[in-house]
Amino acid sequence: MVLSDISIKRPVFATVMALVLIIFGLFALRGMAVREYPDIDPPAVNVSTIYRGASAEIIESKITQVIEDSVAGIEGIRTITSASREESSSISIEFNLSRNVDAAANDVRDKVSRILSKLPDEADQPIIAKTEADARPIIYISLFSDRLSLLELTDYADRYLVDQMSIIDGVASVNIYGARRYSMRVYLDRMAMAARNVTVQDVEEAIRRQNVELPSGRVESNTREFTVRADSGLRTAQQFRNVVLREQDGYLLRLGEVAKVELGAEDDRTEQRINGVTAIGLGIIRQSKANAMEISTGVAATVDRLKDSLPTGVRMEVTYDQSKFISQSIYEVFHALTVALSLVIGVIFLFLRSWRATLIPAVAIPVSVIGSFIVIGSLGYSINVLTLLALVLAIGLVVDDAIVVLENIHRRIELGEPPLLASLRGARQIGFAVIATTVVLIAVFVPISLMDGNTGRLFREFGMSVAAAVLFSGFVALTLTPMMCSKLLHEAKEEGRFYHVTEKFFVGLGNGYGRLLRRSLGTPVVVLGLGVAVSIAAFLMFKALPREFAPIEDRGAFFVIVEGPEGSSYDYTRKNVIQMEKVLEKHIKSGAVTIVMSNVAPAWGGRPAPVNSGFVVVRMADWDKRDVKQQEIARQVFRELQALTGVRAIVVNPPSLGLPGAQSPVRFILGGSTYAQLDEWSDRIMVKAQENPNLLGLKKNYQPTRPEIRVQIDRDRAADLGVNVETIGRTLETMLGSREVTNFQRDGKQYKVLVQAPVDQRVTPNDLNNIYVRGSNTGGKLVPLASLVSIQEGASARELNRTDRLRSVMIEASMVPGYTLGQALDYLDGVAAEVLPPEVRISYSGQSREYKESSAAIFITFGLALIVVFLVLAGQFESWIHPIIIILSVPLAVTGALAGLLLAGQTLNVYSQIGIIMLVGLIAKNGILIVEFSNQLRDEGQGIYDAVVNASIARLRPILMTTIATVFGAVPLAFASGAGAESRAALGWVIVGGMTFATLLSLFVVPVLYLLLARFTKPAGFIARKLSELEKTPDVEAGKAEPAE
């Protein structure tokens, strides 16, 4: 007894099964997390090390290479990248997606701990964190005050806000931007020091010696005990001024006589401005695997709680929240879901013209979709944009099986069968086709679920969500649908005027199709020739379509990366950033932009950025409050900023699919053995690339043009005078580089004591000549540094980069609108092949790497999908010919999909490519209906020609219904608007174009192919009948058994 028979005979049981699906589906949905995308964030561990006073070259050789060599053998590493800068090393280790980030971090800690003895003694211990090296905040919180100074505001944030934000689940760190942290600034007057025979070392030693906090024991008696605390620490500027440097002939020489001491900012060369107003910013950086939505919820709750306790005159607000786009895009997909549901139900009613009949597939939709959450939830998936997109498309798919069953039962009722009998026979008749189409659609997503890398992980949830919905739709179509048909459908009776008018149309449509079909079957060469021409057109359109990794989405914000000339000052950069704010001011007045957040020399990852750099976040108004798209404003701002010639301004639209923001899309990496060679090779690429007007903001991350003063020490002269080389180096470091000597306490918190020469005494290279040191062979007298060193001006690179343990130089660029990432990378690949020697290793990063990897994976997946579907069909039809007939309609679908993309101005990207793979299963459904019904008619004794004609005409209405339902289910995606609409549109147009075009042609191509190829097959019942006849013959071994001994 088949499943449909049981459901019709036991309607309560069929209803219970549907209710169970709904209840368990809702229960699974309740426990699912909400996030933007599936968990595709690569497990990343960062190792950062500080080595004060060391150059980038020393950092690379003594720290970066040592640590890289130690961690390189850890299992599951995808890439290792590093940046060696002056005084700091940063190594980012990205692991394969399958690697647990906590286990990876533990492995890194273990490896690093084993080589600590190989690192310089003066270097700080490496800090290991579960985040990327240059991770950007996902949320910015700004503090304003008209009463507190920036020093006081920073101190308040440090004391009371940072810890509150840091304990939120998923937060890796909280950085303060535009910070002015308290410090005790000791500005040494070199002339006063020389006059009093005082060196830098004298000052540092005196401060350390007299600023100590030591336990002093206790005093006990028989009845009481006192703790003794020596108040020996220094806390105020006056106390530091009174530090005794030396006693001579009863005179105490104090620090205040050779230095200006004041409570000031640790670093005043950074600033954050919100719409032109100076502020302090808190940047919330998430852990590499954390959920941005959950962090945002926690931050919002914390901000609301803390607002009531802020000091008078202090205002706090969230100025940028990445999750706002996430929640809005999820809302838009939910909206598309409801629109698709309404459209599909409308289509069903238009064809069936009966609310009773329409109710049947309308019930199948929520049962199948909600039931799919049982599978989605059990696999640990989340509610995200892609799973919801899958369910939007599933609206048009899950109804297909119910439509096919319903239409067949409805047709039999119209032919005169009672509803109960028609339901029983109709469900049996169409059962195999339902199972076949369900299995084929599920089989299409098997290759998608096997894809490697980020793209595979990304669309695994998409594919499995569609597959789960289709699986349950097949189940519902064979259980609930025939049962409801037997209860709700009535015997044929006189219908109303609307029915008769529409019926004339459908009858005329069927008759017209029949005439065209017979003509096509009479001229198969013409039809097949048209199919070949269409396939050639698909190839040409594929070559013509621009390619990229993912569409640029309107995410409600864009970034401006600011770079001044190497060697330019903080004041120079700040002045140019303020000029940019004035350019952007008109967009604020227009209402399109709400917030312009400027950061001058921002401290990414807690590490001060170069003072010639800036970063601007431009936040757009909400999507429903503006008519212009983010991309259009970004394009306009880029043109306007080109008028500012003092700095380079690169406008960057944030990427989608979880890729790091504020990066140029083109990231082309050259790897080699020496930076000199890499510099020469990258210059060759740059010269050629600058000839391409479609590449914007070309730059490379190795620029040996940073001005520097090289101090050459006369070692023999220094030895004669008894001056230690280390003394010279430490003196220069203190006077010019702000050396941290010790700490002091203020209101229970530790702050730095920084010793340095005042700004006016370190303006030109000649100022180095007025610094003095003491020699052991000079009788205690000071020696001018000018007599021990020579000064030479030169240039060097600000940072030295490595990729996968090779020295590397990365070329970055953006593209003009209409010029895609694929075109840019193809151009650079061609240039590299032309101008570079073969020993250069070429790799990619960011969007460029994902594009390259996904492009190769998609082709393999598409081919694998065809093979899997072919094998599934072969197994179901027990034939090698029938699958060929069905599979040959796939090029028609691809042609329609590519035509849809071209007409809509879309690109070939991961979304459209996944849609094309889906079409393999979708268009196969139409072929299955025609081939299966033709086989049934042949089995009943009809000839091939009559069978295919009658089957095609009989299946016309369900094919049109299912196709239009699928197309209308995708229409809300194709015509999407709002947050993230661009990605939804790419997928929607593939389905709309592919299904529409392929269905129109496959209605003729599939019957022609069946007519030509079915002669090489036997009717489905042929083997069964032959075996039945042969079973009647006597068993040849009967009676020949050997007698038992």
mmCIF file of C-alpha atoms in Angstrom, residues 709-915:
data_model
loop_
_atom_site.group_PDB
_atom_site.id
_atom_site.type_symbol
_atom_site.label_atom_id
_atom_site.label_comp_id
_atom_site.label_asym_id
_atom_site.label_seq_id
_atom_site.Cartn_x
_atom_site.Cartn_y
_atom_site.Cartn_z
ATOM 1 C CA ILE A 709 67.548 60.110 9.772
ATOM 2 C CA ARG A 710 70.276 57.501 9.979
ATOM 3 C CA VAL A 711 72.664 58.004 12.859
ATOM 4 C CA GLN A 712 76.082 56.465 12.196
ATOM 5 C CA ILE A 713 78.055 55.948 15.431
ATOM 6 C CA ASP A 714 81.819 56.415 15.428
ATOM 7 C CA ARG A 715 82.491 53.353 17.554
ATOM 8 C CA ASP A 716 86.211 53.982 17.926
ATOM 9 C CA ARG A 717 85.664 57.552 19.112
ATOM 10 C CA ALA A 718 82.933 56.393 21.496
ATOM 11 C CA ALA A 719 85.223 53.716 22.927
ATOM 12 C CA ASP A 720 88.021 56.245 23.452
ATOM 13 C CA LEU A 721 85.686 58.478 25.466
ATOM 14 C CA GLY A 722 84.111 55.576 27.338
ATOM 15 C CA VAL A 723 80.662 56.103 25.899
ATOM 16 C CA ASN A 724 78.614 52.915 25.585
ATOM 17 C CA VAL A 725 76.801 52.428 22.268
ATOM 18 C CA GLU A 726 73.689 51.423 24.225
ATOM 19 C CA THR A 727 73.835 54.728 26.064
ATOM 20 C CA ILE A 728 73.777 56.614 22.772
ATOM 21 C CA GLY A 729 70.812 54.564 21.544
ATOM 22 C CA ARG A 730 68.856 54.925 24.795
ATOM 23 C CA THR A 731 69.515 58.658 24.889
ATOM 24 C CA LEU A 732 68.189 59.120 21.368
ATOM 25 C CA GLU A 733 65.182 56.912 22.123
ATOM 26 C CA THR A 734 64.276 58.964 25.194
ATOM 27 C CA MET A 735 64.837 62.432 23.776
ATOM 28 C CA LEU A 736 63.118 61.790 20.459
ATOM 29 C CA GLY A 737 60.794 58.850 21.019
ATOM 30 C CA SER A 738 59.027 59.388 24.352
ATOM 31 C CA ARG A 739 60.451 56.677 26.589
ATOM 32 C CA GLU A 740 58.295 55.135 29.314
ATOM 33 C CA VAL A 741 60.441 55.306 32.463
ATOM 34 C CA THR A 742 58.043 54.176 35.145
ATOM 35 C CA ASN A 743 54.400 54.446 36.216
ATOM 36 C CA PHE A 744 52.495 56.546 38.704
ATOM 37 C CA GLN A 745 49.144 56.168 40.402
ATOM 38 C CA ARG A 746 46.234 58.566 40.103
ATOM 39 C CA ASP A 747 42.951 57.785 41.820
ATOM 40 C CA GLY A 748 43.834 54.114 42.010
ATOM 41 C CA LYS A 749 44.817 53.682 38.341
ATOM 42 C CA GLN A 750 48.295 53.323 36.854
ATOM 43 C CA TYR A 751 49.554 55.766 34.227
ATOM 44 C CA LYS A 752 52.804 56.133 32.315
ATOM 45 C CA VAL A 753 55.669 58.490 33.096
ATOM 46 C CA LEU A 754 57.079 59.583 29.722
ATOM 47 C CA VAL A 755 60.409 61.364 29.307
ATOM 48 C CA GLN A 756 61.096 63.243 26.084
ATOM 49 C CA ALA A 757 62.538 66.429 24.634
ATOM 50 C CA PRO A 758 59.984 69.212 24.034
ATOM 51 C CA VAL A 759 58.592 69.598 20.512
ATOM 52 C CA ASP A 760 60.586 72.744 19.747
ATOM 53 C CA GLN A 761 63.863 70.897 20.437
ATOM 54 C CA ARG A 762 63.218 68.053 17.935
ATOM 55 C CA VAL A 763 62.222 69.874 14.800
ATOM 56 C CA THR A 764 65.172 69.424 12.424
ATOM 57 C CA PRO A 765 67.964 66.846 12.059
ATOM 58 C CA ASN A 766 70.411 69.405 13.444
ATOM 59 C CA ASP A 767 68.657 69.219 16.821
ATOM 60 C CA LEU A 768 70.405 65.882 17.381
ATOM 61 C CA ASN A 769 73.687 67.774 17.690
ATOM 62 C CA ASN A 770 72.597 69.438 20.930
ATOM 63 C CA ILE A 771 72.125 66.214 22.888
ATOM 64 C CA TYR A 772 74.799 65.171 25.396
ATOM 65 C CA VAL A 773 76.013 61.918 26.940
ATOM 66 C CA ARG A 774 78.571 61.134 29.649
ATOM 67 C CA GLY A 775 81.714 59.140 29.034
ATOM 68 C CA SER A 776 83.630 57.120 31.592
ATOM 69 C CA ASN A 777 86.930 58.498 30.298
ATOM 70 C CA THR A 778 85.994 62.185 30.349
ATOM 71 C CA GLY A 779 86.270 62.883 34.046
ATOM 72 C CA GLY A 780 82.526 63.046 34.428
ATOM 73 C CA LYS A 781 82.110 65.733 31.803
ATOM 74 C CA LEU A 782 79.439 65.567 29.122
ATOM 75 C CA VAL A 783 80.233 64.767 25.545
ATOM 76 C CA PRO A 784 78.152 66.303 22.733
ATOM 77 C CA LEU A 785 76.520 63.643 20.624
ATOM 78 C CA ALA A 786 77.643 65.498 17.512
ATOM 79 C CA SER A 787 81.248 64.452 18.229
ATOM 80 C CA LEU A 788 80.294 60.769 18.285
ATOM 81 C CA VAL A 789 77.835 60.378 15.434
ATOM 82 C CA SER A 790 77.281 61.474 11.878
ATOM 83 C CA ILE A 791 73.831 62.163 10.496
ATOM 84 C CA GLN A 792 72.596 61.045 7.113
ATOM 85 C CA GLU A 793 69.123 61.479 5.687
ATOM 86 C CA GLY A 794 67.584 58.502 3.877
ATOM 87 C CA ALA A 795 64.372 56.613 3.311
ATOM 88 C CA SER A 796 62.968 53.257 4.331
ATOM 89 C CA ALA A 797 59.758 51.264 4.253
ATOM 90 C CA ARG A 798 57.248 51.789 7.018
ATOM 91 C CA GLU A 799 56.417 48.090 7.212
ATOM 92 C CA LEU A 800 57.665 44.771 5.868
ATOM 93 C CA ASN A 801 55.024 42.213 4.938
ATOM 94 C CA ARG A 802 55.182 38.462 4.555
ATOM 95 C CA THR A 803 52.647 35.989 3.132
ATOM 96 C CA ASP A 804 52.928 32.279 3.908
ATOM 97 C CA ARG A 805 56.471 32.842 5.216
ATOM 98 C CA LEU A 806 57.635 34.547 2.025
ATOM 99 C CA ARG A 807 58.491 38.225 1.815
ATOM 100 C CA SER A 808 55.693 39.872 -0.117
ATOM 101 C CA VAL A 809 54.416 43.070 -1.648
ATOM 102 C CA MET A 810 50.695 43.581 -2.202
ATOM 103 C CA ILE A 811 49.212 45.743 -4.946
ATOM 104 C CA GLU A 812 45.779 47.152 -4.104
ATOM 105 C CA ALA A 813 43.169 48.903 -6.233
ATOM 106 C CA SER A 814 39.496 49.654 -6.638
ATOM 107 C CA MET A 815 37.526 49.680 -9.884
ATOM 108 C CA VAL A 816 35.433 52.224 -11.739
ATOM 109 C CA PRO A 817 31.693 51.397 -11.807
ATOM 110 C CA GLY A 818 30.972 48.725 -14.402
ATOM 111 C CA TYR A 819 34.488 47.266 -14.273
ATOM 112 C CA THR A 820 34.336 44.103 -12.217
ATOM 113 C CA LEU A 821 36.755 42.323 -9.946
ATOM 114 C CA GLY A 822 37.097 39.465 -12.440
ATOM 115 C CA GLN A 823 38.148 41.841 -15.202
ATOM 116 C CA ALA A 824 40.636 43.579 -12.904
ATOM 117 C CA LEU A 825 42.279 40.328 -11.808
ATOM 118 C CA ASP A 826 42.367 38.968 -15.364
ATOM 119 C CA TYR A 827 44.140 42.162 -16.430
ATOM 120 C CA LEU A 828 46.718 41.954 -13.619
ATOM 121 C CA ASP A 829 47.292 38.255 -14.268
ATOM 122 C CA GLY A 830 48.000 39.085 -17.895
ATOM 123 C CA VAL A 831 50.389 41.894 -16.960
ATOM 124 C CA ALA A 832 52.185 39.626 -14.495
ATOM 125 C CA ALA A 833 52.633 36.914 -17.121
ATOM 126 C CA GLU A 834 54.087 39.527 -19.434
ATOM 127 C CA VAL A 835 56.523 41.392 -17.162
ATOM 128 C CA LEU A 836 57.434 39.059 -14.274
ATOM 129 C CA PRO A 837 59.981 36.236 -14.173
ATOM 130 C CA PRO A 838 58.655 32.727 -13.463
ATOM 131 C CA GLU A 839 60.127 32.545 -9.937
ATOM 132 C CA VAL A 840 57.666 35.150 -8.627
ATOM 133 C CA ARG A 841 54.903 33.602 -6.543
ATOM 134 C CA ILE A 842 51.502 35.207 -7.169
ATOM 135 C CA SER A 843 48.685 34.960 -4.637
ATOM 136 C CA TYR A 844 45.589 36.904 -3.648
ATOM 137 C CA SER A 845 43.919 38.191 -0.522
ATOM 138 C CA GLY A 846 40.470 39.270 0.638
ATOM 139 C CA GLN A 847 37.788 39.486 -2.043
ATOM 140 C CA SER A 848 40.317 38.618 -4.742
ATOM 141 C CA ARG A 849 41.219 35.310 -3.111
ATOM 142 C CA GLU A 850 37.581 34.397 -2.503
ATOM 143 C CA TYR A 851 36.723 35.216 -6.118
ATOM 144 C CA LYS A 852 39.504 33.007 -7.466
ATOM 145 C CA GLU A 853 38.648 30.090 -5.196
ATOM 146 C CA SER A 854 34.898 30.311 -5.721
ATOM 147 C CA SER A 855 35.206 30.555 -9.520
ATOM 148 C CA ALA A 856 37.056 27.254 -9.722
ATOM 149 C CA ALA A 857 34.747 25.586 -7.201
ATOM 150 C CA ILE A 858 31.552 26.649 -8.995
ATOM 151 C CA PHE A 859 32.581 25.057 -12.303
ATOM 152 C CA ILE A 860 33.389 21.774 -10.576
ATOM 153 C CA THR A 861 30.148 21.909 -8.603
ATOM 154 C CA PHE A 862 28.056 22.576 -11.707
ATOM 155 C CA GLY A 863 29.596 19.609 -13.500
ATOM 156 C CA LEU A 864 29.157 17.407 -10.450
ATOM 157 C CA ALA A 865 25.506 18.498 -10.147
ATOM 158 C CA LEU A 866 24.852 17.406 -13.740
ATOM 159 C CA ILE A 867 26.493 14.026 -13.101
ATOM 160 C CA VAL A 868 24.591 13.423 -9.852
ATOM 161 C CA VAL A 869 21.249 14.366 -11.396
ATOM 162 C CA PHE A 870 21.946 12.157 -14.404
ATOM 163 C CA LEU A 871 22.760 9.160 -12.212
ATOM 164 C CA VAL A 872 19.720 9.716 -9.985
ATOM 165 C CA LEU A 873 17.451 9.903 -13.031
ATOM 166 C CA ALA A 874 19.067 6.831 -14.551
ATOM 167 C CA GLY A 875 18.426 4.884 -11.372
ATOM 168 C CA GLN A 876 14.830 6.082 -11.161
ATOM 169 C CA PHE A 877 13.902 5.512 -14.801
ATOM 170 C CA GLU A 878 16.033 2.376 -15.113
ATOM 171 C CA SER A 879 17.332 3.839 -18.353
ATOM 172 C CA TRP A 880 20.383 5.683 -19.704
ATOM 173 C CA ILE A 881 18.346 7.337 -22.458
ATOM 174 C CA HIS A 882 15.623 9.077 -20.462
ATOM 175 C CA PRO A 883 18.099 11.040 -18.271
ATOM 176 C CA ILE A 884 19.824 12.285 -21.446
ATOM 177 C CA ILE A 885 16.484 13.611 -22.741
ATOM 178 C CA ILE A 886 15.908 15.494 -19.494
ATOM 179 C CA ILE A 887 19.478 16.742 -18.966
ATOM 180 C CA LEU A 888 19.703 18.206 -22.483
ATOM 181 C CA SER A 889 17.191 20.873 -21.443
ATOM 182 C CA VAL A 890 19.702 22.345 -18.951
ATOM 183 C CA PRO A 891 21.501 24.516 -21.568
ATOM 184 C CA LEU A 892 18.156 26.182 -22.248
ATOM 185 C CA ALA A 893 17.857 27.147 -18.593
ATOM 186 C CA VAL A 894 21.438 28.434 -18.486
ATOM 187 C CA THR A 895 20.790 30.564 -21.576
ATOM 188 C CA GLY A 896 17.707 32.100 -20.002
ATOM 189 C CA ALA A 897 19.548 32.736 -16.761
ATOM 190 C CA LEU A 898 22.456 34.480 -18.481
ATOM 191 C CA ALA A 899 20.054 36.501 -20.635
ATOM 192 C CA GLY A 900 18.203 37.578 -17.497
ATOM 193 C CA LEU A 901 21.446 38.702 -15.884
ATOM 194 C CA LEU A 902 22.479 40.675 -18.966
ATOM 195 C CA LEU A 903 19.115 42.398 -19.345
ATOM 196 C CA ALA A 904 19.015 43.304 -15.646
ATOM 197 C CA GLY A 905 22.591 44.617 -15.665
ATOM 198 C CA GLN A 906 23.720 41.947 -13.186
ATOM 199 C CA THR A 907 27.050 40.143 -12.944
ATOM 200 C CA LEU A 908 28.139 36.541 -12.717
ATOM 201 C CA ASN A 909 28.851 36.100 -9.000
ATOM 202 C CA VAL A 910 28.438 33.490 -6.301
ATOM 203 C CA TYR A 911 24.715 34.231 -5.933
ATOM 204 C CA SER A 912 23.938 33.958 -9.644
ATOM 205 C CA GLN A 913 26.185 30.907 -9.985
ATOM 206 C CA ILE A 914 24.375 29.086 -7.190
ATOM 207 C CA GLY A 915 21.100 29.984 -8.926
#
